[in-house]
CSV table of C-alpha atoms in Angstrom, one decimal:
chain,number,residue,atom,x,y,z
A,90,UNK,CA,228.6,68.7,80.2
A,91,UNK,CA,229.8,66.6,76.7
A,92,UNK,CA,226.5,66.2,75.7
A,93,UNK,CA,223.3,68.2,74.4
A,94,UNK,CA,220.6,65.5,74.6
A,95,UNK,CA,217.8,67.2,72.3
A,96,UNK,CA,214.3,65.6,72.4
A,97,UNK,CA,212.6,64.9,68.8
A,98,UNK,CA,209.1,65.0,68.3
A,99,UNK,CA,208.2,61.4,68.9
A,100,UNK,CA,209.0,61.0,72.9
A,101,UNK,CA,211.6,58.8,74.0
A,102,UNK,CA,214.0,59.4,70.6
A,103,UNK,CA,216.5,61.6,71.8
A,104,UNK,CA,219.2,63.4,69.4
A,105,UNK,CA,222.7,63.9,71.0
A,106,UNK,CA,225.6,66.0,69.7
A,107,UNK,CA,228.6,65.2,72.2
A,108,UNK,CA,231.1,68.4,72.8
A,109,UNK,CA,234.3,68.0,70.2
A,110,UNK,CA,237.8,68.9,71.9
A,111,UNK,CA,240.0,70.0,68.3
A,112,UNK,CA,243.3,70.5,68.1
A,113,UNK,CA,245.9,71.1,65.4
A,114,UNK,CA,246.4,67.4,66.1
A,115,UNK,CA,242.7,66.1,65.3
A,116,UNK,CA,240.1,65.9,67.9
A,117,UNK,CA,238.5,64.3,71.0
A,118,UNK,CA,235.2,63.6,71.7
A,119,UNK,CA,233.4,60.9,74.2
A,120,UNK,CA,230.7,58.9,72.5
A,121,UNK,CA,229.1,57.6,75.5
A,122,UNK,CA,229.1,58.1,79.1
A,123,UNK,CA,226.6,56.3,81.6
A,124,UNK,CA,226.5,59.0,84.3
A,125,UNK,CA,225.5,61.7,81.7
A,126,UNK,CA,223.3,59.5,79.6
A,127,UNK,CA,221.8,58.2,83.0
A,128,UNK,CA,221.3,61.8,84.3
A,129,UNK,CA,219.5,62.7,81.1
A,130,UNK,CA,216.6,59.5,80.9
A,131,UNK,CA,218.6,56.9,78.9
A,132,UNK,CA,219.4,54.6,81.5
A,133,UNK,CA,219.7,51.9,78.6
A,134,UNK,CA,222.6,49.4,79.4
A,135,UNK,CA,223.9,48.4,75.8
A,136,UNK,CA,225.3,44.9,75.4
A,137,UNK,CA,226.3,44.8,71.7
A,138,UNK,CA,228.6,47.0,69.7
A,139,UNK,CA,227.8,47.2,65.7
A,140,UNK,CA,229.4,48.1,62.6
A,141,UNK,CA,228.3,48.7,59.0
A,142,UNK,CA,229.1,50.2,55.8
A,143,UNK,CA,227.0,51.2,52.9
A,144,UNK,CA,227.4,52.7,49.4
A,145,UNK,CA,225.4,55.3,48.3
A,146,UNK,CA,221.8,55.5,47.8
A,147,UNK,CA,221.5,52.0,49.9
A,148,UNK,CA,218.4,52.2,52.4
A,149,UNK,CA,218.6,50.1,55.0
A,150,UNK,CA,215.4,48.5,57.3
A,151,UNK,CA,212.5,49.5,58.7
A,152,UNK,CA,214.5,46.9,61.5
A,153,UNK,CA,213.5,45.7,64.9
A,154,UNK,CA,213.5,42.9,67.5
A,155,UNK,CA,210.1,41.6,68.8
A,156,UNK,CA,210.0,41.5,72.8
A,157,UNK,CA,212.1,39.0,74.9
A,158,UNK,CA,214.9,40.2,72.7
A,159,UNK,CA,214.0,43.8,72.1
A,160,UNK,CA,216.9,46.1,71.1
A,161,UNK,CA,217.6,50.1,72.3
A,162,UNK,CA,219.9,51.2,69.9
A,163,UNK,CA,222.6,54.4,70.1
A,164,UNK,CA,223.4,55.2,66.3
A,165,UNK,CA,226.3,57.2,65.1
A,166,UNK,CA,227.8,57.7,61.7
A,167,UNK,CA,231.5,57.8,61.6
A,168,UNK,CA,232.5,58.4,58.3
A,169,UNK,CA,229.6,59.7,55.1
A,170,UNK,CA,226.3,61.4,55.9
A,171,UNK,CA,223.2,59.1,56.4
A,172,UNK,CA,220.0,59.9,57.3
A,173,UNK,CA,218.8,57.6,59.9
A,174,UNK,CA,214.8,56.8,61.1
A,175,UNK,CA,212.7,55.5,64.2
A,176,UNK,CA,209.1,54.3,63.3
A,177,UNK,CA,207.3,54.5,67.1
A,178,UNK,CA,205.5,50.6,67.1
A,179,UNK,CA,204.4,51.3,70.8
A,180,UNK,CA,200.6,50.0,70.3
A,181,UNK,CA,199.7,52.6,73.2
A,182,UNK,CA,201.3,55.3,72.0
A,183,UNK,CA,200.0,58.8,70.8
A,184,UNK,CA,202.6,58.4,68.0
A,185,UNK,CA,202.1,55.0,67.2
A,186,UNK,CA,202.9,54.5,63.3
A,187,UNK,CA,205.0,57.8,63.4
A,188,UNK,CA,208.5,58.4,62.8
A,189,UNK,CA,211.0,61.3,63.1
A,190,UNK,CA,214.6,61.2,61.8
A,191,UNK,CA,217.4,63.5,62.0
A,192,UNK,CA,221.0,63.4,59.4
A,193,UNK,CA,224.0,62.2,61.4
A,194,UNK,CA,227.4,62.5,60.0
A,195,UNK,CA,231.2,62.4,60.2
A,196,UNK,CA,230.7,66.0,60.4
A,197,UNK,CA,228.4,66.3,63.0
A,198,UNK,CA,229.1,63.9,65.2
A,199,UNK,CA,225.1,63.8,66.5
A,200,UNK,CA,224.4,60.5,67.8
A,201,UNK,CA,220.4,59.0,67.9
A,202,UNK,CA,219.1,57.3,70.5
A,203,UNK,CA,216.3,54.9,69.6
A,204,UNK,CA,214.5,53.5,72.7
A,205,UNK,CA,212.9,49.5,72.6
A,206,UNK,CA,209.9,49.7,70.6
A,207,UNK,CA,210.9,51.4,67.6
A,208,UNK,CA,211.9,50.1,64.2
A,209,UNK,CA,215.4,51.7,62.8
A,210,UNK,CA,216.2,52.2,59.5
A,211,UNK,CA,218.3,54.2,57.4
A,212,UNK,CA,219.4,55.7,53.9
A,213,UNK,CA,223.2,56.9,52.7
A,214,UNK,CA,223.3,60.1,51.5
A,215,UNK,CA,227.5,60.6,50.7
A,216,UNK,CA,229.3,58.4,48.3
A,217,UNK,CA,229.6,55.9,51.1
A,218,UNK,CA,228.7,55.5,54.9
A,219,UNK,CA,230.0,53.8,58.2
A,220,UNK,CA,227.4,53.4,61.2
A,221,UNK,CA,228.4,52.0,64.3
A,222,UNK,CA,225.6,51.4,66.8
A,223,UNK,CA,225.5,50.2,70.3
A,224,UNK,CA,222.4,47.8,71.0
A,225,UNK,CA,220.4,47.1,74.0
A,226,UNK,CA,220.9,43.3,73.6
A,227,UNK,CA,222.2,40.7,71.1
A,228,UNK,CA,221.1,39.7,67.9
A,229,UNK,CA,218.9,37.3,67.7
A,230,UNK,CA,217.5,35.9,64.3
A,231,UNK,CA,214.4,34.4,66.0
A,232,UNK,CA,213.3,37.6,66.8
A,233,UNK,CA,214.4,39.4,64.2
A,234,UNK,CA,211.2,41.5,62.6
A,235,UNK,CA,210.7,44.7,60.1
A,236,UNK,CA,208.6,46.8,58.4
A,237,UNK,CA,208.2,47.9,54.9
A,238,UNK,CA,210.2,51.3,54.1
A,239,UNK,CA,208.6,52.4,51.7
A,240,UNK,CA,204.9,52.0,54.1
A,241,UNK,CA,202.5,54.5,52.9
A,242,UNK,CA,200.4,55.1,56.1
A,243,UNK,CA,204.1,56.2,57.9
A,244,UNK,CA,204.8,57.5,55.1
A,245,UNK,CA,208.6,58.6,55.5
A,246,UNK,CA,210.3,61.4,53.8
A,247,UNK,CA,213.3,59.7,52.7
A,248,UNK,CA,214.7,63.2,51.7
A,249,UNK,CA,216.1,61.7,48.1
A,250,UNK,CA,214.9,62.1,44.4
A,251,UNK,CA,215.8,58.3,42.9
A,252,UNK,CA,214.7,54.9,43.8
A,253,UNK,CA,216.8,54.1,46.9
A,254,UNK,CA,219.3,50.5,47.1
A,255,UNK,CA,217.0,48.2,49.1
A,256,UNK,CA,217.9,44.3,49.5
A,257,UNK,CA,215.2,41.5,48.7
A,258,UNK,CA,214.6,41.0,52.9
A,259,UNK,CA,213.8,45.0,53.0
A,260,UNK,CA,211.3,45.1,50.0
A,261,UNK,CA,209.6,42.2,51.0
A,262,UNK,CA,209.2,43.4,54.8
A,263,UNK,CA,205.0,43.5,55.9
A,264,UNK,CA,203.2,46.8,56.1
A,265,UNK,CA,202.7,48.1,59.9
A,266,UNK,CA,198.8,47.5,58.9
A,267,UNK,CA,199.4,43.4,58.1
A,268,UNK,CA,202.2,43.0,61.1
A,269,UNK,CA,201.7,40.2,63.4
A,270,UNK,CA,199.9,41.7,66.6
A,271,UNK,CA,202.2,40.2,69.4
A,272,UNK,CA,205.3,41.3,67.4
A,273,UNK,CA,204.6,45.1,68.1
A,274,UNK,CA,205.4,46.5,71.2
């Protein structure tokens, strides 16, 4: 199998470390594969390919999409070290308001599957950081919600010691508490 799908502690998030063929030429690995994701619970057909980079101590999100357009996401780092964050907003969940997070990397390879229903964010822990993601359908800005990072009641363990590089949107996203019913899941 070239995967090792690993469930976290909120259900549904699922960590995955694909199997790395090196050589003295570089390496192989495959990134995604529908028969094995399929085989494993993620039966997620993604639509959208994304790329970003960020410097250093930026913190992206808390980010989602409010239902027609809501997005699965499969997040990878390709070059840097981030560690990356789903925040369950399932209003019938057990973990409602929870979040679990895990450090991908250039190194690592792991890969995080975020199912609908969860906001996404992030925060770069090497000089800089390239993520490409896979979504579950397009952008749309209409739809386009988040929640505060820095949320005390979900009260994330961003892992770092100084004030983290957040843009104006990000710091002025609502608390989970004072977010618009029908925009949670």
């Amino acid at each position: 199998m070239p995967f090792k799908f690993e469930k976290l502690d909120i259900n549904d998030v699922v960590l995955i470390t694909p199997k790395i063929f090196p050589d003295e030429r570089g390496f192989f690995t495959e990134t995604y594969k529908k028969s094995e994701f399929c085989k494993n619970g993620i039966k997620t057909e993604f639509v959208q390919d994304n790329h970003s980079k960020s410097a250093q101590g930026v913190l992206r999100g808390l980010h989602y999409q409010k239902k027609p357009k809501a997005q699965a996401k499969l997040v990878r780092c390709t070059s840097g070290k981030i560690f990356d964050v789903a925040v369950d907003l399932r209003k019938d969940s057990k973990t409602f308001g929870k979040w679990t997070g895990a450090i991908l990397s250039e190194e690592n390879k792991k890969m995080l599957f975020i199912p609908e229903g969860f906001a996404h964010g992030f925060i770069v822990l090497s000089d800089s950081a390239e993520l490409m993601y896979k979504a579950s359908d397009e952008y749309s800005p209409e739809n386009d919600r988040g929640i505060r990072y820095n949320d005390p009641e979900i009260n994330i363990d961003w892992g770092v010691e100084f004030e983290p590089l957040v843009s104006e949107k990000d710091k002025n996203q609502p608390f989970l508490k004072d977010t618009v019913e029908e925009d949670l899941f």
